[in-house]
Every structure is written in structure tokens, then in C-alpha cells.
Coordinates of C-alpha atoms and ligand atoms in Angstrom, one line a residue:
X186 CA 58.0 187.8 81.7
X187 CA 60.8 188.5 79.0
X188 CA 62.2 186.4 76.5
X189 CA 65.4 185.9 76.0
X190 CA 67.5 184.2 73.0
X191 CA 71.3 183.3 74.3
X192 CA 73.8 181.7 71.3
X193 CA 76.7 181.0 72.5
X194 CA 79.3 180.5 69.5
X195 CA 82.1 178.3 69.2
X196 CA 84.8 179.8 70.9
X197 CA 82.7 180.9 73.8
X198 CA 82.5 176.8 74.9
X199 CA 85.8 176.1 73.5
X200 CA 87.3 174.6 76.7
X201 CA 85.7 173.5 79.8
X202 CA 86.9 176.5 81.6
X203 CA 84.8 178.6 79.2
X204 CA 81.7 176.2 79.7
X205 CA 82.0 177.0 83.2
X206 CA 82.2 180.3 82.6
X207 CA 79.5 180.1 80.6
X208 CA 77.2 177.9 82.6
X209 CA 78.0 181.0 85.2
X210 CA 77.0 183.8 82.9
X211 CA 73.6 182.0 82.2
X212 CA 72.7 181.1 85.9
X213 CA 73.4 185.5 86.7
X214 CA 70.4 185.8 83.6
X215 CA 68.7 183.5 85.3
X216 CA 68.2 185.0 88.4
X217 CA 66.8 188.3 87.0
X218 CA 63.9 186.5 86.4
X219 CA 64.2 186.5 82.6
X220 CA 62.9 183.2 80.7
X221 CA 66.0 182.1 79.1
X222 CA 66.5 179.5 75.8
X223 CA 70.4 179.3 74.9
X224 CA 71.6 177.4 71.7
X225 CA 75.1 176.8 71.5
X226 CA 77.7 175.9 68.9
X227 CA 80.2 172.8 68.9
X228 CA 83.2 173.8 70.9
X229 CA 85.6 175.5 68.5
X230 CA 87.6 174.0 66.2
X231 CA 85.4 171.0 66.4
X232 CA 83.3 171.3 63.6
X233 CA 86.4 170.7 61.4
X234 CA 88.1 168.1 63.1
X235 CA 84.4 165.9 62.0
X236 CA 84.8 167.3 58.7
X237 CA 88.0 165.9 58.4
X238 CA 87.2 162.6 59.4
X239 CA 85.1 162.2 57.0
X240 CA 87.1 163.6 54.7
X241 CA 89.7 160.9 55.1
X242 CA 86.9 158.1 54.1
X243 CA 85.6 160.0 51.1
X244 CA 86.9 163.0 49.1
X245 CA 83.1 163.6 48.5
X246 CA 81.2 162.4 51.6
X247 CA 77.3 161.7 50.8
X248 CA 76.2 165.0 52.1
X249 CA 73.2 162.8 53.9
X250 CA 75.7 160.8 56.2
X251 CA 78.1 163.7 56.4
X252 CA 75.5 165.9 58.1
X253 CA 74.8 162.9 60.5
X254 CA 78.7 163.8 61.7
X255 CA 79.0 167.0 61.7
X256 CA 75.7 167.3 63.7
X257 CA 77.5 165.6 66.5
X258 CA 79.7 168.7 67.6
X259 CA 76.8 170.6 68.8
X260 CA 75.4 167.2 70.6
X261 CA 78.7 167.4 72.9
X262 CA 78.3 170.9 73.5
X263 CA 74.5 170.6 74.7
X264 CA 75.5 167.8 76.8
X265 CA 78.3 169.6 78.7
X266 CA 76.7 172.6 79.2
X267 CA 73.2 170.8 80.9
X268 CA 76.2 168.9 82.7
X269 CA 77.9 172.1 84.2
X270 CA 75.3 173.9 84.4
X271 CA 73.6 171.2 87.0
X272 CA 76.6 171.6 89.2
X273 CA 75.5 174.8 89.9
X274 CA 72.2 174.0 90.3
X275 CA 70.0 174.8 87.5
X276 CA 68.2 172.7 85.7
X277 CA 67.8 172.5 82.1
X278 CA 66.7 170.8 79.1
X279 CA 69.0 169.4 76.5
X280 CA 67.3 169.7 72.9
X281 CA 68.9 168.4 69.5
X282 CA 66.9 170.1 66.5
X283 CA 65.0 166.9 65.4
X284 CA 63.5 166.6 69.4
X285 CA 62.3 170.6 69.0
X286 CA 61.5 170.1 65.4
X287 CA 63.6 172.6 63.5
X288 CA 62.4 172.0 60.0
X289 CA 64.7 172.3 57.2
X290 CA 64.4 171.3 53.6
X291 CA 66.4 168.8 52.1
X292 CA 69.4 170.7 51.0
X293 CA 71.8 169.1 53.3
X294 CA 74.7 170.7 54.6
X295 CA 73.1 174.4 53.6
X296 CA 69.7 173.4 54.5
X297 CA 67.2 175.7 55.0
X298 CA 65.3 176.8 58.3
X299 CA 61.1 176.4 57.3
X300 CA 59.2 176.3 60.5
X301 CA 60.4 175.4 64.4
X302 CA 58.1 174.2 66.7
X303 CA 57.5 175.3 69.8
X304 CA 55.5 173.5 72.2
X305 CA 58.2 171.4 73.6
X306 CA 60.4 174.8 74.5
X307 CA 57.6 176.6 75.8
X308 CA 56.8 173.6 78.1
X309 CA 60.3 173.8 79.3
X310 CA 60.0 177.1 80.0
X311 CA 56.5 176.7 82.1
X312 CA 58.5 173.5 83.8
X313 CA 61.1 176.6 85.2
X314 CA 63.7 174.5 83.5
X315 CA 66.5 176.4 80.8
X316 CA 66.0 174.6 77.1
X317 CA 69.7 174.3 75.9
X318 CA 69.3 174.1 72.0
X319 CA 72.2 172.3 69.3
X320 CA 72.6 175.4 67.0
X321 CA 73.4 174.5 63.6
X322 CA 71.4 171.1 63.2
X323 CA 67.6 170.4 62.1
X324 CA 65.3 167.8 60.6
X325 CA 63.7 167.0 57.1
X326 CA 60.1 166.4 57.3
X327 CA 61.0 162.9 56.5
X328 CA 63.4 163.0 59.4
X329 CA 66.9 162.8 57.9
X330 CA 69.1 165.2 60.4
X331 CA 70.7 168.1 58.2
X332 CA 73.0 171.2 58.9
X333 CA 72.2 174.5 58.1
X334 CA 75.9 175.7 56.8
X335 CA 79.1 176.5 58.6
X336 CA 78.4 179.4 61.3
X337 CA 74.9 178.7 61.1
X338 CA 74.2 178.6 65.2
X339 CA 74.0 182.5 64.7
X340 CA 70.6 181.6 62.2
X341 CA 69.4 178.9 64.7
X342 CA 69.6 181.0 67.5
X343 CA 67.9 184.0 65.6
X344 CA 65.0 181.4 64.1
X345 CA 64.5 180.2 67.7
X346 CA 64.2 183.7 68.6
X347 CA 61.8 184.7 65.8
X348 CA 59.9 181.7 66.7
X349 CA 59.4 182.4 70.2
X350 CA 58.8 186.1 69.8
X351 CA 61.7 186.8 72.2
X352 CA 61.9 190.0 73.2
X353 CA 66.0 189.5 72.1
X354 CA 68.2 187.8 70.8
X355 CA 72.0 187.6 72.5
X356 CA 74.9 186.2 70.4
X357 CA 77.6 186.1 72.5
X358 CA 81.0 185.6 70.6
X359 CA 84.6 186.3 71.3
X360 CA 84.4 190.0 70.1
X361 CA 83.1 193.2 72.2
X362 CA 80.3 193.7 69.4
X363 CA 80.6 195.0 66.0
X364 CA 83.4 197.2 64.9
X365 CA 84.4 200.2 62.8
X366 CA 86.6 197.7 61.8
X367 CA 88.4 194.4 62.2
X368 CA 90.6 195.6 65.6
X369 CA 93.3 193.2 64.3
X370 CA 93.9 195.6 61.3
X371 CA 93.0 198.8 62.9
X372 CA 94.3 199.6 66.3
X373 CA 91.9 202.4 67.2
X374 CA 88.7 200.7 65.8
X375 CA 85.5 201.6 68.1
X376 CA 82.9 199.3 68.9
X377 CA 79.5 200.7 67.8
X378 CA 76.7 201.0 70.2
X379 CA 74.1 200.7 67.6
X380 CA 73.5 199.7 64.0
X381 CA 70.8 199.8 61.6
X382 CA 70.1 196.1 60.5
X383 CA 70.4 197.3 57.2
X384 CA 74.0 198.2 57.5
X385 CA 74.7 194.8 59.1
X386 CA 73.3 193.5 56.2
X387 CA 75.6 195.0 53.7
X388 CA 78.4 194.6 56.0
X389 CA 77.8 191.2 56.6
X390 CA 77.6 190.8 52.6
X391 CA 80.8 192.6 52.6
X392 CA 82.5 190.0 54.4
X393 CA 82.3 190.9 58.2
X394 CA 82.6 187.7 60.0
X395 CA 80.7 188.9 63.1
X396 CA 77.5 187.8 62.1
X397 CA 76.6 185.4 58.6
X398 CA 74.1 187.6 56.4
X399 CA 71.4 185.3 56.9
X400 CA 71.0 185.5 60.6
X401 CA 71.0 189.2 60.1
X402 CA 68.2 189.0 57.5
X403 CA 66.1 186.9 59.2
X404 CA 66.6 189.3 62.4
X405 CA 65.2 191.9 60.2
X406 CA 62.5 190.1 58.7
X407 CA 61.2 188.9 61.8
X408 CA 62.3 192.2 64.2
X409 CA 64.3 190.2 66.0
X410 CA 65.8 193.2 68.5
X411 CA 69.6 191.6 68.2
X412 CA 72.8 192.3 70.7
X413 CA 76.1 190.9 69.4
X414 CA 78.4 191.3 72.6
X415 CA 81.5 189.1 74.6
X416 CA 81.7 185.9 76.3
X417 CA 84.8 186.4 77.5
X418 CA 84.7 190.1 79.5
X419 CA 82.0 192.4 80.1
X420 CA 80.5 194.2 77.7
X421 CA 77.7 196.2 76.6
X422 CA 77.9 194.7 72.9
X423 CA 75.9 196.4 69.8
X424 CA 72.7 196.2 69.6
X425 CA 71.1 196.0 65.8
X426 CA 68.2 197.8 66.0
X427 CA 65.6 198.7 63.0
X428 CA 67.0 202.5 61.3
X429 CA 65.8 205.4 63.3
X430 CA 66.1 209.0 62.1
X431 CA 69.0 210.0 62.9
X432 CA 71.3 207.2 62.6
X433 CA 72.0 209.0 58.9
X434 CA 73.7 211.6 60.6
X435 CA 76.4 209.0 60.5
X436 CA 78.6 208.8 57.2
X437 CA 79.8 205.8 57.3
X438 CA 79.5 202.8 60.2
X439 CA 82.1 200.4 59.2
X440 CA 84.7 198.9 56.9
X441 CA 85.4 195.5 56.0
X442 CA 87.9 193.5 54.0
X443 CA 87.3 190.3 51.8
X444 CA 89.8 188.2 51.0
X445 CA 87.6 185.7 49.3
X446 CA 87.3 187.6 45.9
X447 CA 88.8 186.4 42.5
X448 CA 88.8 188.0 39.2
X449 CA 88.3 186.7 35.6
X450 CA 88.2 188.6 32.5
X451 CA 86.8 187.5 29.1
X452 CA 89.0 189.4 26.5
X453 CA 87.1 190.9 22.9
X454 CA 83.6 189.8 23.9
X455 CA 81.3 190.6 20.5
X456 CA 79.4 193.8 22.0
X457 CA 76.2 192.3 21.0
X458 CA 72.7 192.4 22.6
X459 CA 72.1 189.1 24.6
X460 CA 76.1 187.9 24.7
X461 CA 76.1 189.0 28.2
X462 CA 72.9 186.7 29.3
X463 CA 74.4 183.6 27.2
X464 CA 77.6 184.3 29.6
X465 CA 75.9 184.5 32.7
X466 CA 73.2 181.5 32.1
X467 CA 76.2 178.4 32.8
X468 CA 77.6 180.6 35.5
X469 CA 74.5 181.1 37.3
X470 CA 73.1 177.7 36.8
X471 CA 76.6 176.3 38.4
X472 CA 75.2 178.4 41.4
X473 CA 78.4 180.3 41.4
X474 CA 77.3 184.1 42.6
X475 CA 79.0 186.7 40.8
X476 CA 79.5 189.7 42.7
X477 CA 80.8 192.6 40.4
X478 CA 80.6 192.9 36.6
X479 CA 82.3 195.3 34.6
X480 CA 82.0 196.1 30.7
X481 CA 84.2 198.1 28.8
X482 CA 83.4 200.5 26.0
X483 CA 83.5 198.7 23.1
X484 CA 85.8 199.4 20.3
X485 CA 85.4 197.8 17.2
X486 CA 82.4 196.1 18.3
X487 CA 84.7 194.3 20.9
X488 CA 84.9 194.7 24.4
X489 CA 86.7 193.5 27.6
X490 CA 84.2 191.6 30.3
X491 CA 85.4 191.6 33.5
X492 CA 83.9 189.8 36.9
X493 CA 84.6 188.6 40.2
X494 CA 83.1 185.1 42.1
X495 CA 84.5 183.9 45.3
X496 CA 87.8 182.4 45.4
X497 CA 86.5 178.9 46.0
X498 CA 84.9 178.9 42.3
X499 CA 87.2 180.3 40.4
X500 CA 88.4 177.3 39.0
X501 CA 84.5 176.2 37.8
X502 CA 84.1 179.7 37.0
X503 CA 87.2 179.6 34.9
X504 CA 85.9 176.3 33.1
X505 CA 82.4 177.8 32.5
X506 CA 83.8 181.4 31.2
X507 CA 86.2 179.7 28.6
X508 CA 83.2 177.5 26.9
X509 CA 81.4 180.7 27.0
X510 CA 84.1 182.5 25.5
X511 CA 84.5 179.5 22.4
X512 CA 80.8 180.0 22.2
X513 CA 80.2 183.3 21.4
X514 CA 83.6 184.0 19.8
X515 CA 85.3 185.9 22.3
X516 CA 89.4 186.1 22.7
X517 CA 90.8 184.5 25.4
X518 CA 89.8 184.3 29.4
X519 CA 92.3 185.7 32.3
X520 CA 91.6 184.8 35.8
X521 CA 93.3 186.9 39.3
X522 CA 93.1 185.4 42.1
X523 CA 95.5 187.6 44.6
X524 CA 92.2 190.6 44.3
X525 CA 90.1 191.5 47.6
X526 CA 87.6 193.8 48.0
X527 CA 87.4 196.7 50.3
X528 CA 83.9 198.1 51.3
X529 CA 82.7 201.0 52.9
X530 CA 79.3 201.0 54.3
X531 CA 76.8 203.6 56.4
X532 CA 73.3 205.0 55.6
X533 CA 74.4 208.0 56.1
X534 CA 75.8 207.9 52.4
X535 CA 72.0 208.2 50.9
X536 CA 72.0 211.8 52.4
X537 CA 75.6 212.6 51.7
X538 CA 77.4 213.2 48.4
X539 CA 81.4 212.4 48.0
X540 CA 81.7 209.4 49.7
X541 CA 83.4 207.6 46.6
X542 CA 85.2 210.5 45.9
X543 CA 86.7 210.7 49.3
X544 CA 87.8 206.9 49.3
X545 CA 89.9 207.5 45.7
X546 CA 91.3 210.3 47.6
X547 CA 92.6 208.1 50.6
X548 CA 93.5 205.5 48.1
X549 CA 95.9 207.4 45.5
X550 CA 97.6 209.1 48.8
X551 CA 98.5 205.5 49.4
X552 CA 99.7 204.5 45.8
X553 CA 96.5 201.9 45.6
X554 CA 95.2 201.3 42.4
X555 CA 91.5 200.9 41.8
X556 CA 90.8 197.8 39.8
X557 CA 86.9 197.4 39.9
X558 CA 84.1 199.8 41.7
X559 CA 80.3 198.8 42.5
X560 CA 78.0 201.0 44.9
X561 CA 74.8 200.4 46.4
X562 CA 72.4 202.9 47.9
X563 CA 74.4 202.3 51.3
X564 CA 77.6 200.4 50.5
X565 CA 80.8 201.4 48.0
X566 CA 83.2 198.5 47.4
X567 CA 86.3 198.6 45.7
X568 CA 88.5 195.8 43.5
X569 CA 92.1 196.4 44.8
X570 CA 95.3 194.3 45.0
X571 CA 95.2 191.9 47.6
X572 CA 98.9 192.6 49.1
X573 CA 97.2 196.4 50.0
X574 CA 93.8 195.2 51.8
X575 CA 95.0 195.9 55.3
X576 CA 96.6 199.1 54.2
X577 CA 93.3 200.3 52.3
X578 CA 91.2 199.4 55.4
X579 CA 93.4 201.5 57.8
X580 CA 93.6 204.6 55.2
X581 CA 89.7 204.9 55.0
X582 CA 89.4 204.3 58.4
X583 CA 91.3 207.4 58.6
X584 CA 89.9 208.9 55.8
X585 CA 86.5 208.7 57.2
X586 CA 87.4 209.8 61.2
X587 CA 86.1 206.4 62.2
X588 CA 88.3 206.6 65.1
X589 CA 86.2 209.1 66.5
X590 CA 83.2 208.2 68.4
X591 CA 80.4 209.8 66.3
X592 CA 76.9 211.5 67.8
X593 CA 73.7 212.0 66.1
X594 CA 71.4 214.5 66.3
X595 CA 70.1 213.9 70.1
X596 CA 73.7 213.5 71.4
X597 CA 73.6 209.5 71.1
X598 CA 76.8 208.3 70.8
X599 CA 76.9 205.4 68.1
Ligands
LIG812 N1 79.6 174.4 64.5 C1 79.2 175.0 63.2 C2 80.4 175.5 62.5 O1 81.5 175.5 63.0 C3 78.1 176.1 63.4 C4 78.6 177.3 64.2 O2 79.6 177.3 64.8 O3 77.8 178.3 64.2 O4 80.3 176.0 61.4
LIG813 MG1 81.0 179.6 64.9

């Protein structure tokens, strides 16, 4: 008999409407004859309203007790689900991670998945009962609870998955799958079929909020066979699937916007072997992740370093730049924050030349300016002006013919 992974995210239970609706969905899976395992997410909005609270006793809760709070959203959810889901008549098993044994480390509050055991879920399972699993929440092996960062019932539900060796893995959310592009900035985005897990990656990196990069990289490691699809109507969803020939008949899959990008520039930097690494070491060891760097050409043995970080650190990045600057005699330190980043991402582009090219293109017929570039073998991100995000994302979706469905070499539509 098949296994099958259901998540159900935050706004999928947000109401006890939509756990009934839910509950319903899961009892139709059910009676295919499936073996089903759901993990679910604290209702929406309810993850913030702990953090809050806690927030109003400490501006720096100990991360320890504050994970012992924010823990408690999935608890609810668990409960209410086994609860509606016995009014129909099905029974399950309610599971908080430290019952199953999700095994993090210690890092709490980004704590990492190790191992999760399975003999409790499998006898579940064998007992013809539905384990309902709290997403998001796991154990040290000392037994201190711990979270696994914000969004993380996507990674539970994926580790579960990986775990069991579920033949797949559902994330149900309140989107029809993935998109060309966010549908709120572009009215004629298509939902895709199918994408390689490697473009889910990058898009995820890019800052697609569908699905957090590391549920999609443990998908990948583990072959997790993934479907991202609605709660809420219907749908078929996308299924992320290991790359298959064809798929780089396809330019490009998808588009996405980050906000979450700032911009600081070291002015004069001595152009001198090893400056660079003496700039980078405090940044790095302040685990603050720089994304783009970009070095002038020198004149006069000086030249302009430029970088971005996420908006949350630029102040620490800021900090750490100007005692980098004093130290190795640079001129003075500029920071942007109104910058976001506009990527453009597809395997296809490893086959295909011009795909820079035709984004510049799309951009000057807009009037945007092009303040930083970076490329990978499958991704090209631009630097622009935040004010023109929205409008970049709708000229290369343009630009690129995203609107119109796409079909590789066997006639698949994608
Ligand atoms: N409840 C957690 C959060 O809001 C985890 C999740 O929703 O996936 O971040
Ligand atoms: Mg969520």
C-alpha cells in the first residue's frame, strides 16, 4: 500500500470551517485505500500572536523557553483536527515531535532536523489509525522541545516523508501550485504542471514563498516525489519531480521578486590581495549571508566594493563593513535599503544563449536601471530599484512569453 505525506499549512486550518474542510479532504484520501500521515501547521496568524507574547515579557526571550511557546500553535492544531476528524469517524493519532522523536540539534528556534523515528508512526499506521503530526516542532536528544524556523512544517512534513519512504509528499497551501509568477503581480501567470527540483531550488533561494529552500533540498536529497497544490479548491497542483530530458526545452519556469535585499557599498577599498577576505571574515562570522558582491575596476589602486545582505542585517552589516573599512583604510561605507532583486530562473538557460541579454532588453524598454547582476548555471538575478520590482516582474514575464503555456519535446505541457 502507498504512502502518503499530507502538510497542511497555516492557512489551510485557519478557521474551524477550514479544519472541517480539511478533516473532509483527508477522510476522501482515506478511502482510496492510501496509508495516510498528515502534519499540520498552527492555524494562521497564530504563530505570531505567541511570538508576541513573549515578546511583551522580554525584548530577547531565552530562545529555550521561547520555543516551549511557540511550539504550542501546532499542539492546538493537532488537537482540533484528531477532534474533527472523529466527528466524521476516523480515527487518528495525535503526535507532538518529542512523542515521534523528531530529533533536532540544539540550535533552538532554527534547529535542525537529524533523524525521526518511526516505529511509533508505522504502528499507527498498522493500528488502521491516521498519525496527525505538529509540523514545525522537535526534540533535543536531551529532550528540550525546539522549533525548526518560521515555515518550517513544509521541512517536517518532507523529513516525515523522507523518513517513511512515502511514495509522496502533499503540501497543501492556499495557492494552486507553483507559478510563472506571483498571480498577485501578474494577472496571466500559469501554474506549472511540473518542475525540476532544481529550479525550485533556485526559485525558492530567489525568494518564492511557496515552498522554504530547505524543504525543497531535502526533497531532493532524499527523492521525495513532491506535489505543492490547494486546500481551498480543486486542483491538480505541481508536482516537483527529479529533471528529465526535456524539461530544458523550457527557457525559463519562473520569476520571482525579493523585497528582502539591501545594499552597502565600501567606497576606495585598497585593491590589494587579501582585503577582500579581511572584509568578508566579521561578516561571515556574524552569520550574516551575503548574496551578491561586486568589485569595481580599480583606479589608482582604489576601488568601489559593493554587496547585498538581507534587509534584516543591514544594520549589523553596516556596523561590521565600517570597522572593516577603518581597518584596512577604505573611504567611507553607503548602505540602500529601498533595492530588491528580480530573478529569472529555468534549466533551459544551460542550453540557450541570450537570456541576460533579453532581460536588459525588457528592462531599458521600461526605463529600469540595472544596479547589480549575478548568474548561476540556471538562475540570472538582477539589483534594481525597489519602487520598479512589480513592474520588472510583469516586463519579463512578458519578455519571456511566460503567459503561454509551454510544451516540451513529447507534447507535455509544463
Ligand atoms: N507555524 C510555523 C510558522 O508560522 C510553521 C509553519 O507554519 O510552517 O512559522
Ligand atoms: Mg506556514
Amino acid at each position: 500500500m502507498q504512502i502518503i505525506v499530507q502538510k497542511f499549512g497555516g492557512t489551510s486550518v485557519g478557521s474551524i470551517e477550514r479544519i472541517q474542510a480539511v478533516a473532509k479532504l483527508i477522510s476522501e484520501e482515506a478511502s482510496k485505500g492510501h496509508r495516510l500521515v498528515v502534519v499540520v501547521s498552527a492555524m494562521a496568524g497564530e504563530t505570531d500572536r505567541l511570538l508576541g507574547l513573549s515578546k511583551k515579557l522580554s525584548s530577547q526571550p531565552s530562545a529555550l523557553h521561547q520555543d516551549v511557546v511557540l511550539a504550542a500553535g501546532e499542539q492546538v492544531a493537532i488537537g482540533l483536527l484528531g477532534i474533527a476528524l472523529h466527528e466524521l469517524g476516523i480515527s487518528s493519532q495525535l503526535f507532538l515531535g518529542h512523542q515521534i522523536r523528531i530529533l533536532t540539534d540544539d540550535i533552538h528556534g532554527a534547529a535542525r532536523i537529524q533523524r525521526i523515528e518511526t516505529d511509533r508512526l508505522i504502528a499507527c499506521l498498522d493500528d488502521g489509525k491516521i498519525p496527525i503530526i505538529a509540523g514545525f516542532q522537535g526534540v533535543t536528544e536531551k529532550g528540550d522541545v525546539t522549533t525548526i524556523g518560521r515555515g518550517g512544517g513544509d521541512t517536517t512534513a518532507i523529513a516525515v516523508a523522507a523518513a517513511l519512504k512515502a511514495d509522496r509528499c502533499d503540501i497543501f497551501t492556499d495557492v494552486p501550485g507553483v507559478s510563472t509568477a506571483d498571480p498577485r503581480m501578474v494577472s496571466d501567470a500559469r501554474v506549472l504542471r511540473k518542475i525540476s527540483s532544481e529550479e525550485m531550488l533556485e526559485l525558492a533561494d530567489a525568494g518564492a514563498k511557496v515552498l522554504s529552500s530547505r524543504s525543497v533540498e531535502i526533497a531532493a536529497r532524499y527523492q521525495v516525489p513532491l506535489c505543492v497544490r490547494s486546500s481551498f479548491e480543486p486542483s491538480a497542483g505541481t508536482m516537483i519531480v527529479r529533471e528529465e530530458d526535456s524539461m530544458e526545452n523550457v527557457l525559463i519556469s519562473g520569476i520571482t521578486l525579493s523585497a528582502n535585499e539591501a545594499k552597502v557599498a565600501i567606497r576606495r577599498v585598497p585593491d590589494e590581495v587579501g582585503i577582500p577576505a579581511r572584509i568578508f571574515q566579521p561578516i561571515a562570522e556574524a552569520n550574516i549571508n551575503v548574496d551578491m558582491i561586486l568589485q569595481n575596476i580599480s583606479k589608482d589602486g582604489l576601488t568601489d566594493l559593493t554587496f547585498t545582505v538581507p534587509k534584516g542585517d543591514l544594520k549589523r552589516a553596516m556596523e561590521l563593513a565600517e570597522a572593516a573599512a577603518r581597518d584596512v583604510k577604505a573611504g567611507k561605507v553607503e548602505a540602500a535599503g529601498d533595492v530588491a532583486k528580480v530573478s529569472v530562473v529555468g534549466i533551459g538557460m544551460r542550453s540557450h544563449a541570450g537570456v541576460a541579454h533579453t532581460m536588459f532588453e525588457a528592462l531599458a524598454k521600461e526605463g529600469i536601471g540595472i544596479q547589480m547582476i549575478s548568474t548561476s548555471e540556471i538562475k540570472v538575478s538582477l539589483i534594481i530599484d525597489a519602487k520598479y520590482g512589480e513592474r520588472a516582474v510583469r516586463a519579463l514575464h512578458q519578455a519571456f512569453d511566460l503567459h503561454k503555456p509551454h510544451t516540451d519535446l513529447v507534447g507535455n505541457e509544463r
